[in-house]
PDB file of C-alpha atoms in Angstrom:
ATOM      1  CA  UNK A  25       5.981   2.476  10.963  1.00  0.00           C
ATOM      2  CA  UNK A  26       3.374   3.694  13.508  1.00  0.00           C
ATOM      3  CA  UNK A  27       5.986   3.101  16.223  1.00  0.00           C
ATOM      4  CA  UNK A  28       8.595   4.840  14.153  1.00  0.00           C
ATOM      5  CA  UNK A  29       6.474   7.911  13.555  1.00  0.00           C
ATOM      6  CA  UNK A  30       5.641   8.055  17.389  1.00  0.00           C
ATOM      7  CA  UNK A  31       9.241   8.022  18.613  1.00  0.00           C
ATOM      8  CA  UNK A  32      10.278  10.384  16.032  1.00  0.00           C
ATOM      9  CA  UNK A  33       7.702  12.827  17.230  1.00  0.00           C
ATOM     10  CA  UNK A  34       8.473  12.481  20.812  1.00  0.00           C
ATOM     11  CA  UNK A  35      12.207  13.356  20.021  1.00  0.00           C
ATOM     12  CA  UNK A  36      11.242  16.388  18.095  1.00  0.00           C
ATOM     13  CA  UNK A  37       8.862  17.623  20.829  1.00  0.00           C
ATOM     14  CA  UNK A  38      11.758  17.042  23.309  1.00  0.00           C
ATOM     15  CA  UNK A  39      13.888  19.479  21.149  1.00  0.00           C
ATOM     16  CA  UNK A  40      16.614  16.882  20.598  1.00  0.00           C
ATOM     17  CA  UNK A  41      18.434  16.288  17.355  1.00  0.00           C
ATOM     18  CA  UNK A  42      18.918  12.805  16.029  1.00  0.00           C
ATOM     19  CA  UNK A  43      22.588  13.051  16.994  1.00  0.00           C
ATOM     20  CA  UNK A  44      21.877  14.287  20.478  1.00  0.00           C
ATOM     21  CA  UNK A  45      19.177  11.557  21.102  1.00  0.00           C
ATOM     22  CA  UNK A  46      21.448   8.755  19.846  1.00  0.00           C
ATOM     23  CA  UNK A  47      24.398   9.690  22.186  1.00  0.00           C
ATOM     24  CA  UNK A  48      22.052   9.930  25.193  1.00  0.00           C
ATOM     25  CA  UNK A  49      20.535   6.446  24.216  1.00  0.00           C
ATOM     26  CA  UNK A  50      23.940   4.866  23.559  1.00  0.00           C
ATOM     27  CA  UNK A  51      23.175   4.202  19.993  1.00  0.00           C
ATOM     28  CA  UNK A  52      24.793   5.356  16.779  1.00  0.00           C
ATOM     29  CA  UNK A  53      23.021   8.089  14.719  1.00  0.00           C
ATOM     30  CA  UNK A  54      22.369   5.598  11.973  1.00  0.00           C
ATOM     31  CA  UNK A  55      20.836   2.876  14.443  1.00  0.00           C
ATOM     32  CA  UNK A  56      18.435   5.578  15.882  1.00  0.00           C
ATOM     33  CA  UNK A  57      17.540   6.819  12.409  1.00  0.00           C
ATOM     34  CA  UNK A  58      16.768   3.020  11.355  1.00  0.00           C
ATOM     35  CA  UNK A  59      14.345   2.891  14.367  1.00  0.00           C
ATOM     36  CA  UNK A  60      12.590   6.292  13.483  1.00  0.00           C
ATOM     37  CA  UNK A  61      12.240   5.252   9.824  1.00  0.00           C
ATOM     38  CA  UNK A  62      10.794   1.680  10.546  1.00  0.00           C
ATOM     39  CA  UNK A  63      13.728   0.025   8.944  1.00  0.00           C
ATOM     40  CA  UNK A  64      14.609  -1.622  12.447  1.00  0.00           C
ATOM     41  CA  UNK A  65      12.137  -2.508  15.079  1.00  0.00           C
ATOM     42  CA  UNK A  66      11.943  -1.028  18.490  1.00  0.00           C
ATOM     43  CA  UNK A  67      11.825  -3.248  21.658  1.00  0.00           C
ATOM     44  CA  UNK A  68      10.034  -2.316  24.914  1.00  0.00           C
ATOM     45  CA  UNK A  69      13.247  -1.570  26.862  1.00  0.00           C
ATOM     46  CA  UNK A  70      14.342   0.967  24.247  1.00  0.00           C
ATOM     47  CA  UNK A  71      10.937   2.592  24.220  1.00  0.00           C
ATOM     48  CA  UNK A  72      11.105   2.906  28.017  1.00  0.00           C
ATOM     49  CA  UNK A  73      14.501   4.493  27.704  1.00  0.00           C
ATOM     50  CA  UNK A  74      13.198   6.913  25.071  1.00  0.00           C
ATOM     51  CA  UNK A  75      10.113   7.906  27.263  1.00  0.00           C
ATOM     52  CA  UNK A  76      12.587   8.659  30.112  1.00  0.00           C
ATOM     53  CA  UNK A  77      14.908  10.566  27.886  1.00  0.00           C
ATOM     54  CA  UNK A  78      12.016  12.613  26.224  1.00  0.00           C
ATOM     55  CA  UNK A  79      10.245  12.951  29.502  1.00  0.00           C
ATOM     56  CA  UNK A  80       6.972  11.634  28.157  1.00  0.00           C
ATOM     57  CA  UNK A  81       5.252   8.572  29.431  1.00  0.00           C
ATOM     58  CA  UNK A  82       3.149   6.955  26.640  1.00  0.00           C
ATOM     59  CA  UNK A  83       1.576   3.409  27.479  1.00  0.00           C
ATOM     60  CA  UNK A  84       0.019   3.319  24.080  1.00  0.00           C
ATOM     61  CA  UNK A  85       3.547   3.353  22.515  1.00  0.00           C
ATOM     62  CA  UNK A  86       4.434   0.237  24.689  1.00  0.00           C
ATOM     63  CA  UNK A  87       1.377  -1.667  23.269  1.00  0.00           C
ATOM     64  CA  UNK A  88       2.226  -0.529  19.836  1.00  0.00           C
ATOM     65  CA  UNK A  89       5.785  -1.969  20.246  1.00  0.00           C
ATOM     66  CA  UNK A  90       4.578  -5.176  21.493  1.00  0.00           C
ATOM     67  CA  UNK A  91       2.207  -5.524  18.587  1.00  0.00           C
ATOM     68  CA  UNK A  92       4.999  -4.552  15.975  1.00  0.00           C
ATOM     69  CA  UNK A  93       7.099  -7.259  17.253  1.00  0.00           C
ATOM     70  CA  UNK A  94       4.487  -9.988  16.602  1.00  0.00           C
ATOM     71  CA  UNK A  95       4.038 -11.223  13.107  1.00  0.00           C
ATOM     72  CA  UNK A  96       1.144 -10.110  11.060  1.00  0.00           C
ATOM     73  CA  UNK A  97      -1.309 -12.602   9.560  1.00  0.00           C
ATOM     74  CA  UNK A  98       0.298 -12.113   6.017  1.00  0.00           C
ATOM     75  CA  UNK A  99       3.746 -13.153   7.068  1.00  0.00           C
ATOM     76  CA  UNK A 100       2.918 -16.889   6.573  1.00  0.00           C
ATOM     77  CA  UNK A 101       2.618 -15.974   2.779  1.00  0.00           C
ATOM     78  CA  UNK A 102       5.804 -14.077   2.294  1.00  0.00           C
ATOM     79  CA  UNK A 103       9.062 -15.548   1.137  1.00  0.00           C
ATOM     80  CA  UNK A 104      12.439 -13.896   1.761  1.00  0.00           C
ATOM     81  CA  UNK A 105      12.307 -12.491  -1.940  1.00  0.00           C
ATOM     82  CA  UNK A 106       8.840 -10.710  -1.608  1.00  0.00           C
ATOM     83  CA  UNK A 107       9.724  -7.299  -2.249  1.00  0.00           C
ATOM     84  CA  UNK A 108       6.539  -5.516  -0.913  1.00  0.00           C
ATOM     85  CA  UNK A 109       6.542  -6.857   2.736  1.00  0.00           C
ATOM     86  CA  UNK A 110       6.692  -3.450   4.114  1.00  0.00           C
ATOM     87  CA  UNK A 111       3.721  -2.106   1.963  1.00  0.00           C
ATOM     88  CA  UNK A 112       1.824  -5.197   2.814  1.00  0.00           C
ATOM     89  CA  UNK A 113       2.007  -4.405   6.605  1.00  0.00           C
ATOM     90  CA  UNK A 114       1.090  -0.760   5.718  1.00  0.00           C
ATOM     91  CA  UNK A 115      -1.942  -1.679   3.668  1.00  0.00           C
ATOM     92  CA  UNK A 116      -3.175  -4.161   6.187  1.00  0.00           C
ATOM     93  CA  UNK A 117      -3.907  -1.385   8.688  1.00  0.00           C
ATOM     94  CA  UNK A 118      -5.190   1.213   6.126  1.00  0.00           C
ATOM     95  CA  UNK A 119      -8.967   2.088   6.083  1.00  0.00           C
ATOM     96  CA  UNK A 120      -8.738   3.896   2.766  1.00  0.00           C
ATOM     97  CA  UNK A 121      -6.633   3.493  -0.512  1.00  0.00           C
ATOM     98  CA  UNK A 122      -6.511   5.686  -3.619  1.00  0.00           C
ATOM     99  CA  UNK A 123      -4.527   4.188  -6.463  1.00  0.00           C
ATOM    100  CA  UNK A 124      -3.310   5.325  -9.778  1.00  0.00           C
ATOM    101  CA  UNK A 125      -2.654   2.366 -12.240  1.00  0.00           C
ATOM    102  CA  UNK A 126      -0.914   2.816 -15.499  1.00  0.00           C
ATOM    103  CA  UNK A 127      -0.194  -0.526 -16.819  1.00  0.00           C
ATOM    104  CA  UNK A 128      -1.692  -3.085 -14.459  1.00  0.00           C
ATOM    105  CA  UNK A 129      -5.252  -3.570 -12.746  1.00  0.00           C
ATOM    106  CA  UNK A 130      -5.025  -2.683  -9.116  1.00  0.00           C
ATOM    107  CA  UNK A 131      -4.202  -5.621  -6.836  1.00  0.00           C
ATOM    108  CA  UNK A 132      -7.272  -5.583  -4.857  1.00  0.00           C
ATOM    109  CA  UNK A 133      -9.334  -5.852  -8.128  1.00  0.00           C
ATOM    110  CA  UNK A 134      -7.305  -8.706  -9.776  1.00  0.00           C
ATOM    111  CA  UNK A 135      -8.734 -12.065 -10.643  1.00  0.00           C
ATOM    112  CA  UNK A 136      -6.782 -15.081  -9.587  1.00  0.00           C
ATOM    113  CA  UNK A 137      -5.642 -15.910 -13.028  1.00  0.00           C
ATOM    114  CA  UNK A 138      -4.555 -12.286 -13.899  1.00  0.00           C
ATOM    115  CA  UNK A 139      -2.611 -12.138 -10.398  1.00  0.00           C
ATOM    116  CA  UNK A 140      -0.896 -15.383 -11.336  1.00  0.00           C
ATOM    117  CA  UNK A 141       0.163 -14.169 -14.691  1.00  0.00           C
ATOM    118  CA  UNK A 142       1.423 -10.972 -13.225  1.00  0.00           C
ATOM    119  CA  UNK A 143       3.656 -12.872 -10.537  1.00  0.00           C
ATOM    120  CA  UNK A 144       4.752 -15.393 -13.090  1.00  0.00           C
ATOM    121  CA  UNK A 145       6.151 -12.795 -15.378  1.00  0.00           C
ATOM    122  CA  UNK A 146       9.026 -11.574 -13.195  1.00  0.00           C
ATOM    123  CA  UNK A 147      12.720 -11.599 -14.305  1.00  0.00           C
ATOM    124  CA  UNK A 148      13.666 -14.270 -11.643  1.00  0.00           C
ATOM    125  CA  UNK A 149      10.951 -16.724 -11.400  1.00  0.00           C
ATOM    126  CA  UNK A 150       9.240 -17.851  -8.163  1.00  0.00           C
ATOM    127  CA  UNK A 151       9.209 -21.348  -7.235  1.00  0.00           C
ATOM    128  CA  UNK A 152       5.841 -22.953  -7.501  1.00  0.00           C
ATOM    129  CA  UNK A 153       5.167 -22.628  -3.723  1.00  0.00           C
ATOM    130  CA  UNK A 154       6.178 -18.938  -3.704  1.00  0.00           C
ATOM    131  CA  UNK A 155       3.859 -18.356  -6.747  1.00  0.00           C
ATOM    132  CA  UNK A 156       1.049 -20.040  -4.963  1.00  0.00           C
ATOM    133  CA  UNK A 157       1.626 -18.078  -1.813  1.00  0.00           C
ATOM    134  CA  UNK A 158       1.833 -14.656  -3.543  1.00  0.00           C
ATOM    135  CA  UNK A 159      -1.439 -15.334  -5.375  1.00  0.00           C
ATOM    136  CA  UNK A 160      -3.075 -16.534  -2.056  1.00  0.00           C
ATOM    137  CA  UNK A 161      -1.957 -13.452  -0.225  1.00  0.00           C
ATOM    138  CA  UNK A 162      -3.408 -11.133  -2.880  1.00  0.00           C
ATOM    139  CA  UNK A 163      -6.664 -12.956  -2.835  1.00  0.00           C
ATOM    140  CA  UNK A 164      -6.815 -12.715   1.059  1.00  0.00           C
ATOM    141  CA  UNK A 165      -6.095  -9.030   0.921  1.00  0.00           C
ATOM    142  CA  UNK A 166      -9.075  -8.618  -1.411  1.00  0.00           C
ATOM    143  CA  UNK A 167     -11.452  -9.689   1.515  1.00  0.00           C
ATOM    144  CA  UNK A 168     -10.928  -6.407   3.132  1.00  0.00           C
ATOM    145  CA  UNK A 169     -13.409  -5.026   0.419  1.00  0.00           C
ATOM    146  CA  UNK A 170     -16.288  -6.835   1.862  1.00  0.00           C
ATOM    147  CA  UNK A 171     -15.112  -7.201   5.432  1.00  0.00           C
ATOM    148  CA  UNK A 172     -17.758  -5.614   7.808  1.00  0.00           C
ATOM    149  CA  UNK A 173     -15.244  -5.391  10.751  1.00  0.00           C
ATOM    150  CA  UNK A 174     -12.062  -4.238   9.112  1.00  0.00           C
ATOM    151  CA  UNK A 175     -13.120  -2.738   5.851  1.00  0.00           C
ATOM    152  CA  UNK A 176     -11.022  -0.725   3.294  1.00  0.00           C
ATOM    153  CA  UNK A 177     -12.459   1.705   0.689  1.00  0.00           C
ATOM    154  CA  UNK A 178     -10.737   1.767  -2.600  1.00  0.00           C
ATOM    155  CA  UNK A 179     -10.676   4.443  -5.312  1.00  0.00           C
ATOM    156  CA  UNK A 180      -8.914   2.969  -8.299  1.00  0.00           C
ATOM    157  CA  UNK A 181      -7.737   5.240 -11.060  1.00  0.00           C
ATOM    158  CA  UNK A 182      -7.034   2.956 -14.117  1.00  0.00           C
ATOM    159  CA  UNK A 183      -5.389   4.354 -17.221  1.00  0.00           C
ATOM    160  CA  UNK A 184      -6.904   2.744 -20.451  1.00  0.00           C
ATOM    161  CA  UNK A 185      -3.587   1.292 -21.312  1.00  0.00           C
ATOM    162  CA  UNK A 186      -4.088  -1.188 -18.414  1.00  0.00           C
ATOM    163  CA  UNK A 187      -7.488  -2.315 -19.988  1.00  0.00           C
ATOM    164  CA  UNK A 188      -6.078  -3.158 -23.245  1.00  0.00           C
ATOM    165  CA  UNK A 189      -2.869  -4.893 -22.162  1.00  0.00           C
ATOM    166  CA  UNK A 190      -2.979  -8.634 -22.825  1.00  0.00           C
ATOM    167  CA  UNK A 191      -2.154 -10.181 -19.338  1.00  0.00           C
ATOM    168  CA  UNK A 192      -2.369 -13.835 -19.378  1.00  0.00           C
ATOM    169  CA  UNK A 193      -4.257 -14.209 -22.659  1.00  0.00           C
ATOM    170  CA  UNK A 194      -7.524 -12.940 -24.053  1.00  0.00           C
ATOM    171  CA  UNK A 195      -9.655 -15.186 -21.978  1.00  0.00           C
ATOM    172  CA  UNK A 196      -7.885 -14.007 -18.695  1.00  0.00           C
ATOM    173  CA  UNK A 197      -8.157 -10.455 -19.617  1.00  0.00           C
ATOM    174  CA  UNK A 198     -11.775 -10.744 -20.623  1.00  0.00           C
ATOM    175  CA  UNK A 199     -12.712 -12.273 -17.294  1.00  0.00           C
ATOM    176  CA  UNK A 200     -10.438  -9.547 -15.626  1.00  0.00           C
ATOM    177  CA  UNK A 201     -12.588  -6.823 -17.082  1.00  0.00           C
ATOM    178  CA  UNK A 202     -15.877  -8.361 -16.275  1.00  0.00           C
ATOM    179  CA  UNK A 203     -14.536  -8.751 -12.641  1.00  0.00           C
ATOM    180  CA  UNK A 204     -13.928  -4.949 -12.684  1.00  0.00           C
ATOM    181  CA  UNK A 205     -17.464  -4.363 -13.662  1.00  0.00           C
ATOM    182  CA  UNK A 206     -18.740  -6.703 -10.897  1.00  0.00           C
ATOM    183  CA  UNK A 207     -16.345  -5.167  -8.302  1.00  0.00           C
ATOM    184  CA  UNK A 208     -17.661  -1.632  -8.935  1.00  0.00           C
ATOM    185  CA  UNK A 209     -20.974  -2.752  -7.533  1.00  0.00           C
ATOM    186  CA  UNK A 210     -19.405  -3.082  -4.110  1.00  0.00           C
ATOM    187  CA  UNK A 211     -19.904  -0.059  -1.811  1.00  0.00           C
ATOM    188  CA  UNK A 212     -16.350   0.104  -0.983  1.00  0.00           C
ATOM    189  CA  UNK A 213     -15.231   0.443  -4.548  1.00  0.00           C
ATOM    190  CA  UNK A 214     -14.962   3.249  -6.948  1.00  0.00           C
ATOM    191  CA  UNK A 215     -13.380   2.882 -10.284  1.00  0.00           C
ATOM    192  CA  UNK A 216     -12.554   5.645 -12.793  1.00  0.00           C
ATOM    193  CA  UNK A 217     -10.945   5.292 -16.174  1.00  0.00           C
ATOM    194  CA  UNK A 218      -8.390   7.681 -17.508  1.00  0.00           C
ATOM    195  CA  UNK A 219      -9.048   7.469 -21.360  1.00  0.00           C
ATOM    196  CA  UNK A 220      -6.344   7.760 -23.939  1.00  0.00           C
ATOM    197  CA  UNK A 221      -8.307  10.785 -25.329  1.00  0.00           C
ATOM    198  CA  UNK A 222      -7.122  12.907 -22.313  1.00  0.00           C
ATOM    199  CA  UNK A 223      -3.738  13.165 -23.995  1.00  0.00           C
ATOM    200  CA  UNK A 224      -0.848  14.540 -21.975  1.00  0.00           C
ATOM    201  CA  UNK A 225      -1.706  14.954 -18.215  1.00  0.00           C
ATOM    202  CA  UNK A 226      -0.192  14.966 -14.676  1.00  0.00           C
ATOM    203  CA  UNK A 227       0.667  11.548 -13.266  1.00  0.00           C
ATOM    204  CA  UNK A 228       1.997  10.030 -16.406  1.00  0.00           C
ATOM    205  CA  UNK A 229       5.382   9.431 -15.087  1.00  0.00           C
ATOM    206  CA  UNK A 230       4.433   6.669 -12.505  1.00  0.00           C
ATOM    207  CA  UNK A 231       1.873   4.675 -10.605  1.00  0.00           C
ATOM    208  CA  UNK A 232       1.206   5.695  -6.897  1.00  0.00           C
ATOM    209  CA  UNK A 233      -0.850   4.719  -3.977  1.00  0.00           C
ATOM    210  CA  UNK A 234      -1.950   6.802  -0.938  1.00  0.00           C
ATOM    211  CA  UNK A 235      -3.114   4.893   2.062  1.00  0.00           C
ATOM    212  CA  UNK A 236      -5.107   6.511   4.906  1.00  0.00           C
ATOM    213  CA  UNK A 237      -5.799   5.339   8.572  1.00  0.00           C
ATOM    214  CA  UNK A 238      -8.739   5.295  10.983  1.00  0.00           C
ATOM    215  CA  UNK A 239      -6.381   6.905  13.721  1.00  0.00           C
ATOM    216  CA  UNK A 240      -6.026  10.409  13.211  1.00  0.00           C
ATOM    217  CA  UNK A 241      -2.428  10.369  14.637  1.00  0.00           C
ATOM    218  CA  UNK A 242      -1.328   8.135  11.775  1.00  0.00           C
ATOM    219  CA  UNK A 243      -0.560  10.343   8.778  1.00  0.00           C
ATOM    220  CA  UNK A 244      -1.253   9.229   5.081  1.00  0.00           C
ATOM    221  CA  UNK A 245       1.449   7.059   3.460  1.00  0.00           C
ATOM    222  CA  UNK A 246       2.364   7.563  -0.206  1.00  0.00           C
ATOM    223  CA  UNK A 247       3.771   4.318  -1.851  1.00  0.00           C
ATOM    224  CA  UNK A 248       5.501   4.279  -5.240  1.00  0.00           C
ATOM    225  CA  UNK A 249       7.158   1.264  -6.905  1.00  0.00           C
ATOM    226  CA  UNK A 250       9.901   0.906  -9.608  1.00  0.00           C
ATOM    227  CA  UNK A 251      11.410  -2.056 -11.386  1.00  0.00           C
ATOM    228  CA  UNK A 252      14.341  -2.180  -8.689  1.00  0.00           C
ATOM    229  CA  UNK A 253      12.476  -1.428  -5.538  1.00  0.00           C
ATOM    230  CA  UNK A 254       9.730   0.627  -3.805  1.00  0.00           C
ATOM    231  CA  UNK A 255       9.390   3.560  -1.537  1.00  0.00           C
ATOM    232  CA  UNK A 256       6.999   4.678   1.177  1.00  0.00           C
ATOM    233  CA  UNK A 257       6.805   8.169   2.309  1.00  0.00           C
ATOM    234  CA  UNK A 258       4.690   9.990   5.158  1.00  0.00           C
ATOM    235  CA  UNK A 259       6.179  13.465   4.718  1.00  0.00           C
ATOM    236  CA  UNK A 260       3.088  15.733   4.920  1.00  0.00           C
ATOM    237  CA  UNK A 261       3.959  17.959   1.916  1.00  0.00           C
ATOM    238  CA  UNK A 262       4.938  15.125  -0.224  1.00  0.00           C
ATOM    239  CA  UNK A 263       1.695  13.217   0.466  1.00  0.00           C
ATOM    240  CA  UNK A 264      -0.295  16.374   0.017  1.00  0.00           C
ATOM    241  CA  UNK A 265       1.235  16.970  -3.562  1.00  0.00           C
ATOM    242  CA  UNK A 266       0.563  13.409  -4.489  1.00  0.00           C
ATOM    243  CA  UNK A 267      -3.234  13.804  -3.288  1.00  0.00           C
ATOM    244  CA  UNK A 268      -3.395  17.055  -5.392  1.00  0.00           C
ATOM    245  CA  UNK A 269      -2.171  15.003  -8.420  1.00  0.00           C
ATOM    246  CA  UNK A 270      -4.919  12.333  -7.806  1.00  0.00           C
ATOM    247  CA  UNK A 271      -7.661  14.862  -7.248  1.00  0.00           C
ATOM    248  CA  UNK A 272      -6.962  16.491 -10.609  1.00  0.00           C
ATOM    249  CA  UNK A 273      -6.913  13.053 -12.199  1.00  0.00           C
ATOM    250  CA  UNK A 274     -10.201  12.178 -10.745  1.00  0.00           C
ATOM    251  CA  UNK A 275     -11.673  15.366 -12.072  1.00  0.00           C
ATOM    252  CA  UNK A 276     -10.329  14.678 -15.512  1.00  0.00           C
ATOM    253  CA  UNK A 277     -11.223  10.840 -15.567  1.00  0.00           C
ATOM    254  CA  UNK A 278     -14.396   9.371 -16.747  1.00  0.00           C
ATOM    255  CA  UNK A 279     -17.268   9.218 -14.074  1.00  0.00           C
ATOM    256  CA  UNK A 280     -17.760   5.820 -12.299  1.00  0.00           C
ATOM    257  CA  UNK A 281     -20.780   5.013 -14.458  1.00  0.00           C
ATOM    258  CA  UNK A 282     -18.897   6.292 -17.702  1.00  0.00           C
ATOM    259  CA  UNK A 283     -15.978   4.207 -16.641  1.00  0.00           C
ATOM    260  CA  UNK A 284     -17.934   0.870 -16.201  1.00  0.00           C
ATOM    261  CA  UNK A 285     -19.578   1.351 -19.555  1.00  0.00           C
ATOM    262  CA  UNK A 286     -16.170   2.160 -21.073  1.00  0.00           C
ATOM    263  CA  UNK A 287     -14.799  -1.062 -19.520  1.00  0.00           C
ATOM    264  CA  UNK A 288     -17.838  -3.159 -20.638  1.00  0.00           C
ATOM    265  CA  UNK A 289     -17.361  -1.960 -24.287  1.00  0.00           C
ATOM    266  CA  UNK A 290     -13.759  -3.033 -24.318  1.00  0.00           C
ATOM    267  CA  UNK A 291     -14.533  -6.522 -22.876  1.00  0.00           C
ATOM    268  CA  UNK A 292     -17.476  -6.832 -25.540  1.00  0.00           C
ATOM    269  CA  UNK A 293     -14.797  -6.446 -28.222  1.00  0.00           C
ATOM    270  CA  UNK A 294     -12.756  -9.356 -26.847  1.00  0.00           C
TER     271      UNK A 294
END
């Protein structure tokens, strides 16, 4: 995705339309579009041709291209049926994440038993090995919350509904709530609850995630998921609107301290 944004920006700065650039690069318009949206990978030879055409030499781009063509550490966990492989890569490079969760606990804050119950509940069941790999990947990603060299800051806005949903049984859910309380002690984690008492509010029509990156040249990315697929968007205006929704929800939500007390009270009643 970083390569895709870079080559798209180069083309725009060169004043060429997608169709014009595709013709000059001996590619179809759809093929070039695939490269510029991250659906297809750019190789070094194509990147050099683009730099010649756009009259811009960018050695950092070549390094990015080489990196993009090597497998990330997470690939070893992914089966061909794993739907969020694109998001996994995007999240691996992010330095901050703000997430609105309506019915589930955020992945970075899930216990192993809770995550297993989530993965085990899909329409087309995973094999035993796929299930084990999915859970292992989720647990590995959580280490970012305490990684001193490559940390990620998490703001989790959790709807009260997710706290009451009986995922994996009462014991699993009780442990999950206690895990949330413990996780909130980490400097990188902020948890805020959206109680049912708020009534109608913005953000009720779907969960969303916004990822931020340490490199100022890398724009924020909005990620949304549905039953049939997922989508990530880096359009500045769209992401800004999502951030505005999240900011309003943070203002309306319980404070971090109030949220932890709220979660503790629910756990005590189980």
